[in-house]
JSON list of C-alpha atoms in Angstrom, two decimals:
[
{"chain": "F", "resi": 30, "resn": "MET", "atom": "CA", "xyz": [15.58, 7.25, 12.41]},
{"chain": "F", "resi": 31, "resn": "ALA", "atom": "CA", "xyz": [12.69, 4.93, 11.75]},
{"chain": "F", "resi": 32, "resn": "VAL", "atom": "CA", "xyz": [10.26, 5.34, 8.89]},
{"chain": "F", "resi": 33, "resn": "ALA", "atom": "CA", "xyz": [7.09, 6.99, 10.27]},
{"chain": "F", "resi": 34, "resn": "PHE", "atom": "CA", "xyz": [3.49, 7.06, 9.07]},
{"chain": "F", "resi": 35, "resn": "ASP", "atom": "CA", "xyz": [2.41, 10.42, 7.63]},
{"chain": "F", "resi": 36, "resn": "ALA", "atom": "CA", "xyz": [-1.12, 10.29, 6.16]},
{"chain": "F", "resi": 37, "resn": "ALA", "atom": "CA", "xyz": [-3.62, 8.07, 4.34]},
{"chain": "F", "resi": 38, "resn": "THR", "atom": "CA", "xyz": [-6.36, 8.82, 1.81]},
{"chain": "F", "resi": 39, "resn": "ASP", "atom": "CA", "xyz": [-8.71, 6.44, 0.00]},
{"chain": "F", "resi": 40, "resn": "VAL", "atom": "CA", "xyz": [-11.52, 6.36, -2.55]},
{"chain": "F", "resi": 41, "resn": "SER", "atom": "CA", "xyz": [-13.78, 3.78, -4.19]},
{"chain": "F", "resi": 42, "resn": "GLU", "atom": "CA", "xyz": [-16.23, 3.62, -7.07]},
{"chain": "F", "resi": 43, "resn": "VAL", "atom": "CA", "xyz": [-18.98, 1.19, -8.07]},
{"chain": "F", "resi": 44, "resn": "ALA", "atom": "CA", "xyz": [-19.88, 0.68, -11.75]},
{"chain": "F", "resi": 45, "resn": "GLY", "atom": "CA", "xyz": [-17.32, 3.26, -12.82]},
{"chain": "F", "resi": 46, "resn": "ASP", "atom": "CA", "xyz": [-15.17, 3.79, -15.91]},
{"chain": "F", "resi": 47, "resn": "GLY", "atom": "CA", "xyz": [-11.91, 2.25, -14.67]},
{"chain": "F", "resi": 48, "resn": "VAL", "atom": "CA", "xyz": [-10.38, 5.52, -13.47]},
{"chain": "F", "resi": 49, "resn": "VAL", "atom": "CA", "xyz": [-10.47, 6.86, -9.90]},
{"chain": "F", "resi": 50, "resn": "SER", "atom": "CA", "xyz": [-8.72, 9.91, -8.46]},
{"chain": "F", "resi": 51, "resn": "LEU", "atom": "CA", "xyz": [-8.15, 11.39, -5.03]},
{"chain": "F", "resi": 52, "resn": "THR", "atom": "CA", "xyz": [-6.30, 14.31, -3.49]},
{"chain": "F", "resi": 53, "resn": "HIS", "atom": "CA", "xyz": [-3.67, 13.33, -0.94]},
{"chain": "F", "resi": 54, "resn": "THR", "atom": "CA", "xyz": [-1.72, 15.70, 1.28]},
{"chain": "F", "resi": 55, "resn": "ALA", "atom": "CA", "xyz": [1.76, 14.68, 2.44]},
{"chain": "F", "resi": 56, "resn": "THR", "atom": "CA", "xyz": [4.03, 16.56, 4.83]},
{"chain": "F", "resi": 57, "resn": "GLY", "atom": "CA", "xyz": [7.56, 16.05, 6.11]},
{"chain": "F", "resi": 58, "resn": "SER", "atom": "CA", "xyz": [10.93, 15.12, 4.66]},
{"chain": "F", "resi": 59, "resn": "ASN", "atom": "CA", "xyz": [12.28, 12.09, 2.79]},
{"chain": "F", "resi": 60, "resn": "LEU", "atom": "CA", "xyz": [8.75, 11.20, 1.77]},
{"chain": "F", "resi": 61, "resn": "GLY", "atom": "CA", "xyz": [7.67, 7.88, 0.33]},
{"chain": "F", "resi": 62, "resn": "ALA", "atom": "CA", "xyz": [4.24, 6.75, -0.82]},
{"chain": "F", "resi": 63, "resn": "PHE", "atom": "CA", "xyz": [2.48, 3.41, -1.15]},
{"chain": "F", "resi": 64, "resn": "GLY", "atom": "CA", "xyz": [-0.51, 2.92, -3.43]},
{"chain": "F", "resi": 65, "resn": "GLY", "atom": "CA", "xyz": [-2.91, -0.01, -3.07]},
{"chain": "F", "resi": 66, "resn": "SER", "atom": "CA", "xyz": [-5.13, -0.50, -6.14]},
{"chain": "F", "resi": 67, "resn": "THR", "atom": "CA", "xyz": [-7.91, -3.10, -5.94]},
{"chain": "F", "resi": 68, "resn": "SER", "atom": "CA", "xyz": [-10.75, -3.96, -8.29]},
{"chain": "F", "resi": 69, "resn": "PHE", "atom": "CA", "xyz": [-13.34, -6.47, -9.45]},
{"chain": "F", "resi": 70, "resn": "SER", "atom": "CA", "xyz": [-14.20, -6.91, -13.12]},
{"chain": "F", "resi": 71, "resn": "VAL", "atom": "CA", "xyz": [-15.58, -9.75, -15.22]},
{"chain": "F", "resi": 72, "resn": "ALA", "atom": "CA", "xyz": [-13.14, -8.82, -17.99]},
{"chain": "F", "resi": 73, "resn": "GLY", "atom": "CA", "xyz": [-9.91, -8.65, -16.01]},
{"chain": "F", "resi": 74, "resn": "ALA", "atom": "CA", "xyz": [-8.71, -6.22, -13.39]},
{"chain": "F", "resi": 75, "resn": "LEU", "atom": "CA", "xyz": [-5.04, -5.47, -14.09]},
{"chain": "F", "resi": 76, "resn": "VAL", "atom": "CA", "xyz": [-3.94, -1.97, -13.18]},
{"chain": "F", "resi": 77, "resn": "THR", "atom": "CA", "xyz": [-2.49, 0.06, -16.07]},
{"chain": "F", "resi": 78, "resn": "SER", "atom": "CA", "xyz": [-1.00, 2.89, -14.00]},
{"chain": "F", "resi": 79, "resn": "VAL", "atom": "CA", "xyz": [-1.20, 4.86, -10.80]},
{"chain": "F", "resi": 80, "resn": "SER", "atom": "CA", "xyz": [0.16, 8.39, -11.07]},
{"chain": "F", "resi": 81, "resn": "TYR", "atom": "CA", "xyz": [1.13, 10.67, -8.18]},
{"chain": "F", "resi": 82, "resn": "ASN", "atom": "CA", "xyz": [1.22, 14.32, -9.24]},
{"chain": "F", "resi": 83, "resn": "ALA", "atom": "CA", "xyz": [1.27, 13.14, -12.90]},
{"chain": "F", "resi": 84, "resn": "VAL", "atom": "CA", "xyz": [4.33, 10.86, -12.33]},
{"chain": "F", "resi": 85, "resn": "ASN", "atom": "CA", "xyz": [3.80, 7.09, -12.56]},
{"chain": "F", "resi": 86, "resn": "MET", "atom": "CA", "xyz": [4.39, 5.11, -9.39]},
{"chain": "F", "resi": 87, "resn": "THR", "atom": "CA", "xyz": [6.57, 1.99, -9.64]},
{"chain": "F", "resi": 88, "resn": "GLU", "atom": "CA", "xyz": [4.56, -1.23, -9.63]},
{"chain": "F", "resi": 89, "resn": "MET", "atom": "CA", "xyz": [5.71, -3.90, -7.17]},
{"chain": "F", "resi": 90, "resn": "TRP", "atom": "CA", "xyz": [2.99, -6.50, -7.86]},
{"chain": "F", "resi": 91, "resn": "ASP", "atom": "CA", "xyz": [-0.18, -6.91, -9.93]},
{"chain": "F", "resi": 92, "resn": "ASN", "atom": "CA", "xyz": [-2.00, -9.94, -8.61]},
{"chain": "F", "resi": 93, "resn": "LEU", "atom": "CA", "xyz": [-5.13, -11.63, -10.03]},
{"chain": "F", "resi": 94, "resn": "ASN", "atom": "CA", "xyz": [-7.47, -14.32, -8.71]},
{"chain": "F", "resi": 95, "resn": "PHE", "atom": "CA", "xyz": [-10.66, -16.20, -9.54]},
{"chain": "F", "resi": 96, "resn": "GLY", "atom": "CA", "xyz": [-10.55, -16.15, -13.33]},
{"chain": "F", "resi": 97, "resn": "SER", "atom": "CA", "xyz": [-8.74, -12.80, -13.51]},
{"chain": "F", "resi": 98, "resn": "GLN", "atom": "CA", "xyz": [-11.69, -11.02, -11.92]},
{"chain": "F", "resi": 99, "resn": "TYR", "atom": "CA", "xyz": [-10.15, -9.81, -8.68]},
{"chain": "F", "resi": 100, "resn": "GLY", "atom": "CA", "xyz": [-7.11, -7.54, -8.89]},
{"chain": "F", "resi": 101, "resn": "ASN", "atom": "CA", "xyz": [-4.70, -6.22, -6.24]},
{"chain": "F", "resi": 102, "resn": "ALA", "atom": "CA", "xyz": [-1.69, -4.07, -7.17]},
{"chain": "F", "resi": 103, "resn": "GLY", "atom": "CA", "xyz": [0.94, -2.44, -4.98]},
{"chain": "F", "resi": 104, "resn": "LEU", "atom": "CA", "xyz": [2.96, 0.61, -6.07]},
{"chain": "F", "resi": 105, "resn": "GLN", "atom": "CA", "xyz": [5.52, 2.96, -4.57]},
{"chain": "F", "resi": 106, "resn": "ILE", "atom": "CA", "xyz": [7.19, 6.30, -5.22]},
{"chain": "F", "resi": 107, "resn": "THR", "atom": "CA", "xyz": [9.60, 8.59, -3.37]},
{"chain": "F", "resi": 108, "resn": "GLU", "atom": "CA", "xyz": [10.25, 12.32, -3.18]},
{"chain": "F", "resi": 109, "resn": "ALA", "atom": "CA", "xyz": [13.30, 11.89, -5.41]},
{"chain": "F", "resi": 110, "resn": "SER", "atom": "CA", "xyz": [10.97, 11.16, -8.33]},
{"chain": "F", "resi": 111, "resn": "VAL", "atom": "CA", "xyz": [8.27, 13.78, -7.77]},
{"chain": "F", "resi": 112, "resn": "THR", "atom": "CA", "xyz": [7.44, 16.73, -5.55]},
{"chain": "F", "resi": 113, "resn": "MET", "atom": "CA", "xyz": [5.13, 14.96, -3.13]},
{"chain": "F", "resi": 114, "resn": "ALA", "atom": "CA", "xyz": [4.68, 17.54, -0.38]},
{"chain": "F", "resi": 115, "resn": "GLY", "atom": "CA", "xyz": [1.34, 19.30, -0.17]},
{"chain": "F", "resi": 116, "resn": "ALA", "atom": "CA", "xyz": [-1.95, 18.38, -1.80]},
{"chain": "F", "resi": 117, "resn": "GLN", "atom": "CA", "xyz": [-1.42, 16.27, -4.94]},
{"chain": "F", "resi": 118, "resn": "THR", "atom": "CA", "xyz": [-3.72, 14.35, -7.28]},
{"chain": "F", "resi": 119, "resn": "VAL", "atom": "CA", "xyz": [-3.34, 10.57, -7.41]},
{"chain": "F", "resi": 120, "resn": "THR", "atom": "CA", "xyz": [-5.08, 8.66, -10.23]},
{"chain": "F", "resi": 121, "resn": "ALA", "atom": "CA", "xyz": [-5.46, 4.91, -10.80]},
{"chain": "F", "resi": 122, "resn": "THR", "atom": "CA", "xyz": [-6.30, 3.57, -14.27]},
{"chain": "F", "resi": 123, "resn": "LEU", "atom": "CA", "xyz": [-7.38, -0.02, -14.95]},
{"chain": "F", "resi": 124, "resn": "ALA", "atom": "CA", "xyz": [-7.02, -2.11, -18.09]},
{"chain": "F", "resi": 125, "resn": "ALA", "atom": "CA", "xyz": [-10.75, -2.94, -18.06]},
{"chain": "F", "resi": 126, "resn": "THR", "atom": "CA", "xyz": [-13.96, -1.35, -16.90]},
{"chain": "F", "resi": 127, "resn": "PRO", "atom": "CA", "xyz": [-14.63, -2.69, -13.39]},
{"chain": "F", "resi": 128, "resn": "SER", "atom": "CA", "xyz": [-17.78, -3.16, -11.35]},
{"chain": "F", "resi": 129, "resn": "ASN", "atom": "CA", "xyz": [-15.81, -2.10, -8.23]},
{"chain": "F", "resi": 130, "resn": "GLN", "atom": "CA", "xyz": [-12.57, -0.15, -7.90]},
{"chain": "F", "resi": 131, "resn": "ALA", "atom": "CA", "xyz": [-10.69, 1.26, -4.90]},
{"chain": "F", "resi": 132, "resn": "LEU", "atom": "CA", "xyz": [-7.45, 3.14, -4.30]},
{"chain": "F", "resi": 133, "resn": "GLY", "atom": "CA", "xyz": [-5.63, 3.76, -1.02]},
{"chain": "F", "resi": 134, "resn": "ILE", "atom": "CA", "xyz": [-2.57, 5.98, -0.59]},
{"chain": "F", "resi": 135, "resn": "ILE", "atom": "CA", "xyz": [-0.26, 5.93, 2.43]},
{"chain": "F", "resi": 136, "resn": "THR", "atom": "CA", "xyz": [2.66, 8.35, 2.77]},
{"chain": "F", "resi": 137, "resn": "MET", "atom": "CA", "xyz": [5.61, 8.02, 5.14]},
{"chain": "F", "resi": 138, "resn": "THR", "atom": "CA", "xyz": [8.49, 10.19, 6.28]},
{"chain": "F", "resi": 139, "resn": "GLY", "atom": "CA", "xyz": [12.12, 9.18, 6.72]},
{"chain": "F", "resi": 140, "resn": "VAL", "atom": "CA", "xyz": [12.17, 6.92, 3.64]},
{"chain": "F", "resi": 141, "resn": "HIS", "atom": "CA", "xyz": [15.41, 6.07, 1.86]},
{"chain": "F", "resi": 142, "resn": "GLN", "atom": "CA", "xyz": [15.31, 7.95, -1.43]},
{"chain": "F", "resi": 143, "resn": "THR", "atom": "CA", "xyz": [17.54, 5.60, -3.45]},
{"chain": "F", "resi": 144, "resn": "THR", "atom": "CA", "xyz": [16.38, 2.20, -2.18]},
{"chain": "F", "resi": 145, "resn": "PRO", "atom": "CA", "xyz": [12.96, 2.91, -0.67]},
{"chain": "F", "resi": 146, "resn": "VAL", "atom": "CA", "xyz": [11.57, -0.62, -0.38]},
{"chain": "F", "resi": 147, "resn": "GLY", "atom": "CA", "xyz": [12.57, -4.23, 0.18]},
{"chain": "F", "resi": 148, "resn": "THR", "atom": "CA", "xyz": [11.12, -7.27, -1.59]},
{"chain": "F", "resi": 149, "resn": "SER", "atom": "CA", "xyz": [7.34, -7.39, -1.70]},
{"chain": "F", "resi": 150, "resn": "ALA", "atom": "CA", "xyz": [5.25, -10.41, -0.70]},
{"chain": "F", "resi": 151, "resn": "TYR", "atom": "CA", "xyz": [1.83, -11.13, -2.17]},
{"chain": "F", "resi": 152, "resn": "LEU", "atom": "CA", "xyz": [-0.67, -13.96, -2.29]},
{"chain": "F", "resi": 153, "resn": "ALA", "atom": "CA", "xyz": [-4.11, -14.83, -3.70]},
{"chain": "F", "resi": 154, "resn": "GLU", "atom": "CA", "xyz": [-6.31, -17.33, -1.87]},
{"chain": "F", "resi": 155, "resn": "PHE", "atom": "CA", "xyz": [-9.75, -18.76, -2.58]},
{"chain": "F", "resi": 156, "resn": "GLY", "atom": "CA", "xyz": [-11.73, -19.79, 0.48]},
{"chain": "F", "resi": 157, "resn": "ALA", "atom": "CA", "xyz": [-8.92, -19.08, 2.96]},
{"chain": "F", "resi": 158, "resn": "PRO", "atom": "CA", "xyz": [-7.23, -16.10, 4.65]},
{"chain": "F", "resi": 159, "resn": "ALA", "atom": "CA", "xyz": [-4.48, -14.61, 2.51]},
{"chain": "F", "resi": 160, "resn": "ASP", "atom": "CA", "xyz": [-1.84, -14.12, 5.20]},
{"chain": "F", "resi": 161, "resn": "ILE", "atom": "CA", "xyz": [1.61, -12.94, 4.11]},
{"chain": "F", "resi": 162, "resn": "THR", "atom": "CA", "xyz": [5.00, -12.46, 5.75]},
{"chain": "F", "resi": 163, "resn": "VAL", "atom": "CA", "xyz": [7.23, -9.71, 4.41]},
{"chain": "F", "resi": 164, "resn": "GLY", "atom": "CA", "xyz": [10.89, -10.71, 4.69]},
{"chain": "F", "resi": 165, "resn": "SER", "atom": "CA", "xyz": [14.24, -8.97, 5.20]},
{"chain": "F", "resi": 166, "resn": "ILE", "atom": "CA", "xyz": [12.87, -6.37, 7.57]},
{"chain": "F", "resi": 167, "resn": "GLY", "atom": "CA", "xyz": [14.86, -4.02, 9.76]},
{"chain": "F", "resi": 168, "resn": "ALA", "atom": "CA", "xyz": [13.66, -2.64, 13.09]},
{"chain": "F", "resi": 169, "resn": "ASP", "atom": "CA", "xyz": [13.40, 0.89, 11.64]},
{"chain": "F", "resi": 170, "resn": "ASP", "atom": "CA", "xyz": [11.36, -0.18, 8.58]},
{"chain": "F", "resi": 171, "resn": "LEU", "atom": "CA", "xyz": [7.64, 0.43, 8.17]},
{"chain": "F", "resi": 172, "resn": "VAL", "atom": "CA", "xyz": [5.69, -2.46, 6.64]},
{"chain": "F", "resi": 173, "resn": "VAL", "atom": "CA", "xyz": [2.68, -1.46, 4.53]},
{"chain": "F", "resi": 174, "resn": "ASP", "atom": "CA", "xyz": [0.01, -3.77, 3.11]},
{"chain": "F", "resi": 175, "resn": "ASN", "atom": "CA", "xyz": [-3.17, -3.78, 1.06]},
{"chain": "F", "resi": 176, "resn": "ILE", "atom": "CA", "xyz": [-5.83, -6.51, 0.92]},
{"chain": "F", "resi": 177, "resn": "LEU", "atom": "CA", "xyz": [-8.97, -7.09, -1.13]},
{"chain": "F", "resi": 178, "resn": "MET", "atom": "CA", "xyz": [-11.48, -9.42, 0.54]},
{"chain": "F", "resi": 179, "resn": "ASN", "atom": "CA", "xyz": [-14.83, -10.81, -0.55]},
{"chain": "F", "resi": 180, "resn": "SER", "atom": "CA", "xyz": [-16.54, -11.14, 2.83]},
{"chain": "F", "resi": 181, "resn": "THR", "atom": "CA", "xyz": [-19.78, -10.55, 4.67]},
{"chain": "F", "resi": 182, "resn": "GLY", "atom": "CA", "xyz": [-18.11, -8.94, 7.68]},
{"chain": "F", "resi": 183, "resn": "ALA", "atom": "CA", "xyz": [-15.59, -6.20, 8.27]},
{"chain": "F", "resi": 184, "resn": "GLY", "atom": "CA", "xyz": [-11.90, -7.05, 8.21]},
{"chain": "F", "resi": 185, "resn": "SER", "atom": "CA", "xyz": [-9.78, -6.92, 11.35]},
{"chain": "F", "resi": 186, "resn": "PRO", "atom": "CA", "xyz": [-5.99, -6.41, 11.18]},
{"chain": "F", "resi": 187, "resn": "GLY", "atom": "CA", "xyz": [-3.53, -8.66, 12.95]},
{"chain": "F", "resi": 188, "resn": "ALA", "atom": "CA", "xyz": [-1.34, -7.94, 15.93]},
{"chain": "F", "resi": 189, "resn": "ASP", "atom": "CA", "xyz": [0.82, -4.80, 15.75]},
{"chain": "F", "resi": 190, "resn": "GLN", "atom": "CA", "xyz": [-0.96, -3.64, 12.57]},
{"chain": "F", "resi": 191, "resn": "THR", "atom": "CA", "xyz": [-2.74, -0.28, 12.46]},
{"chain": "F", "resi": 192, "resn": "GLU", "atom": "CA", "xyz": [-5.53, 0.05, 9.91]},
{"chain": "F", "resi": 193, "resn": "ARG", "atom": "CA", "xyz": [-4.99, 3.15, 7.79]},
{"chain": "F", "resi": 194, "resn": "TYR", "atom": "CA", "xyz": [-7.90, 2.96, 5.33]},
{"chain": "F", "resi": 195, "resn": "VAL", "atom": "CA", "xyz": [-10.94, 0.87, 4.44]},
{"chain": "F", "resi": 196, "resn": "GLU", "atom": "CA", "xyz": [-13.32, 1.00, 1.49]},
{"chain": "F", "resi": 197, "resn": "ILE", "atom": "CA", "xyz": [-16.50, -1.12, 1.36]},
{"chain": "F", "resi": 198, "resn": "MET", "atom": "CA", "xyz": [-18.10, -1.93, -2.01]},
{"chain": "F", "resi": 199, "resn": "THR", "atom": "CA", "xyz": [-21.08, -4.24, -1.39]},
{"chain": "F", "resi": 200, "resn": "MET", "atom": "CA", "xyz": [-19.34, -7.47, -0.25]},
{"chain": "F", "resi": 201, "resn": "LEU", "atom": "CA", "xyz": [-15.89, -6.40, -1.46]},
{"chain": "F", "resi": 202, "resn": "ARG", "atom": "CA", "xyz": [-13.68, -4.70, 1.09]},
{"chain": "F", "resi": 203, "resn": "THR", "atom": "CA", "xyz": [-10.22, -3.25, 0.69]},
{"chain": "F", "resi": 204, "resn": "HIS", "atom": "CA", "xyz": [-8.02, -2.40, 3.67]},
{"chain": "F", "resi": 205, "resn": "GLY", "atom": "CA", "xyz": [-4.57, -0.94, 4.17]},
{"chain": "F", "resi": 206, "resn": "SER", "atom": "CA", "xyz": [-2.42, -1.04, 7.28]},
{"chain": "F", "resi": 207, "resn": "THR", "atom": "CA", "xyz": [1.06, -0.37, 8.62]},
{"chain": "F", "resi": 208, "resn": "GLN", "atom": "CA", "xyz": [3.25, -2.28, 11.05]},
{"chain": "F", "resi": 209, "resn": "PRO", "atom": "CA", "xyz": [6.60, -1.26, 12.59]},
{"chain": "F", "resi": 210, "resn": "GLY", "atom": "CA", "xyz": [9.51, -3.31, 11.31]},
{"chain": "F", "resi": 211, "resn": "SER", "atom": "CA", "xyz": [10.32, -4.42, 14.85]},
{"chain": "F", "resi": 212, "resn": "ALA", "atom": "CA", "xyz": [7.06, -6.47, 14.84]},
{"chain": "F", "resi": 213, "resn": "GLY", "atom": "CA", "xyz": [8.44, -8.91, 12.26]},
{"chain": "F", "resi": 214, "resn": "GLY", "atom": "CA", "xyz": [6.42, -8.46, 9.07]},
{"chain": "F", "resi": 215, "resn": "ALA", "atom": "CA", "xyz": [3.59, -11.00, 9.52]},
{"chain": "F", "resi": 216, "resn": "MET", "atom": "CA", "xyz": [0.55, -9.27, 8.01]},
{"chain": "F", "resi": 217, "resn": "THR", "atom": "CA", "xyz": [-2.83, -10.89, 8.66]},
{"chain": "F", "resi": 218, "resn": "TRP", "atom": "CA", "xyz": [-6.50, -10.00, 8.32]},
{"chain": "F", "resi": 219, "resn": "THR", "atom": "CA", "xyz": [-9.63, -11.85, 9.45]},
{"chain": "F", "resi": 220, "resn": "ALA", "atom": "CA", "xyz": [-13.24, -11.34, 8.34]},
{"chain": "F", "resi": 221, "resn": "THR", "atom": "CA", "xyz": [-16.57, -13.15, 8.70]},
{"chain": "F", "resi": 222, "resn": "GLY", "atom": "CA", "xyz": [-17.60, -15.07, 5.61]},
{"chain": "F", "resi": 223, "resn": "GLN", "atom": "CA", "xyz": [-14.42, -14.48, 3.65]},
{"chain": "F", "resi": 224, "resn": "SER", "atom": "CA", "xyz": [-14.33, -16.39, 0.34]},
{"chain": "F", "resi": 225, "resn": "GLU", "atom": "CA", "xyz": [-11.53, -14.69, -1.61]},
{"chain": "F", "resi": 226, "resn": "GLY", "atom": "CA", "xyz": [-8.52, -12.72, -0.55]},
{"chain": "F", "resi": 227, "resn": "LEU", "atom": "CA", "xyz": [-5.76, -10.93, -2.47]},
{"chain": "F", "resi": 228, "resn": "HIS", "atom": "CA", "xyz": [-3.04, -9.55, -0.22]},
{"chain": "F", "resi": 229, "resn": "GLY", "atom": "CA", "xyz": [0.30, -7.82, -0.70]},
{"chain": "F", "resi": 230, "resn": "GLY", "atom": "CA", "xyz": [2.83, -5.97, 1.42]},
{"chain": "F", "resi": 231, "resn": "VAL", "atom": "CA", "xyz": [6.28, -4.45, 1.44]},
{"chain": "F", "resi": 232, "resn": "ALA", "atom": "CA", "xyz": [8.74, -2.82, 3.87]},
{"chain": "F", "resi": 233, "resn": "PHE", "atom": "CA", "xyz": [9.77, 0.80, 3.38]},
{"chain": "F", "resi": 234, "resn": "LYS", "atom": "CA", "xyz": [13.41, 1.37, 4.35]},
{"chain": "F", "resi": 235, "resn": "PRO", "atom": "CA", "xyz": [14.77, 4.25, 6.46]},
{"chain": "F", "resi": 236, "resn": "ALA", "atom": "CA", "xyz": [16.80, 7.10, 5.03]},
{"chain": "F", "resi": 237, "resn": "ALA", "atom": "CA", "xyz": [20.55, 6.85, 5.43]},
{"chain": "F", "resi": 238, "resn": "ALA", "atom": "CA", "xyz": [21.84, 8.48, 8.60]},
{"chain": "F", "resi": 239, "resn": "ALA", "atom": "CA", "xyz": [23.63, 11.77, 8.06]},
{"chain": "F", "resi": 240, "resn": "ALA", "atom": "CA", "xyz": [27.37, 11.70, 8.59]},
{"chain": "F", "resi": 241, "resn": "GLY", "atom": "CA", "xyz": [28.36, 13.27, 11.91]},
{"chain": "F", "resi": 242, "resn": "TRP", "atom": "CA", "xyz": [31.45, 14.30, 13.79]},
{"chain": "F", "resi": 243, "resn": "GLY", "atom": "CA", "xyz": [33.52, 11.55, 15.33]},
{"chain": "F", "resi": 244, "resn": "PRO", "atom": "CA", "xyz": [34.74, 11.69, 18.92]},
{"chain": "F", "resi": 245, "resn": "LEU", "atom": "CA", "xyz": [36.89, 14.67, 19.77]},
{"chain": "F", "resi": 246, "resn": "ILE", "atom": "CA", "xyz": [40.04, 13.49, 21.51]},
{"chain": "F", "resi": 247, "resn": "GLY", "atom": "CA", "xyz": [42.74, 15.52, 23.24]},
{"chain": "F", "resi": 248, "resn": "LEU", "atom": "CA", "xyz": [40.88, 18.83, 23.36]},
{"chain": "F", "resi": 249, "resn": "ARG", "atom": "CA", "xyz": [41.35, 21.04, 26.40]}
]
């Protein structure tokens, strides 16, 4: 069966202390979660950790741009590592005190619990759209992305993408979306007056099919 979207939750903070938390509720089986952490800070914006129910998520990228001021990190975790079902606290901690910080969480069902994700793709662009293409995608995958944009207008997702969260912090905007694997993995966003963009995405892989009975031959 294909990986399916479950739920999304997001939070942002302006002039905070470098730590944001939210409560996310996941339901279903073979759960997987994606965390998109974005921030702006004059002193550097690397993410230190994102924990889901007090267990650290696995970092897939930690991308910086424009003098290490803009940060975009992508993280993942599966049910095999932590009890994800129900309402759980998710906390993102940065290496520096930011002027803006946001966190988006997307959970999915039907995720492979041993090899949950493929190879991530990420890009930082100054003065141009930060479009990415996630590779090695199967038709039953679910591609998930997170983008931080400095723009004057709202971001619009590309074809076959469904926006799952958005946080607006003055001119900084962070968005997350999903796309079925059958759509090919090209993840794009457009916005009026965009000057910087940090973008990353990854494909979540489907759980292994359960072994079944073979054909019954010669029965009367």
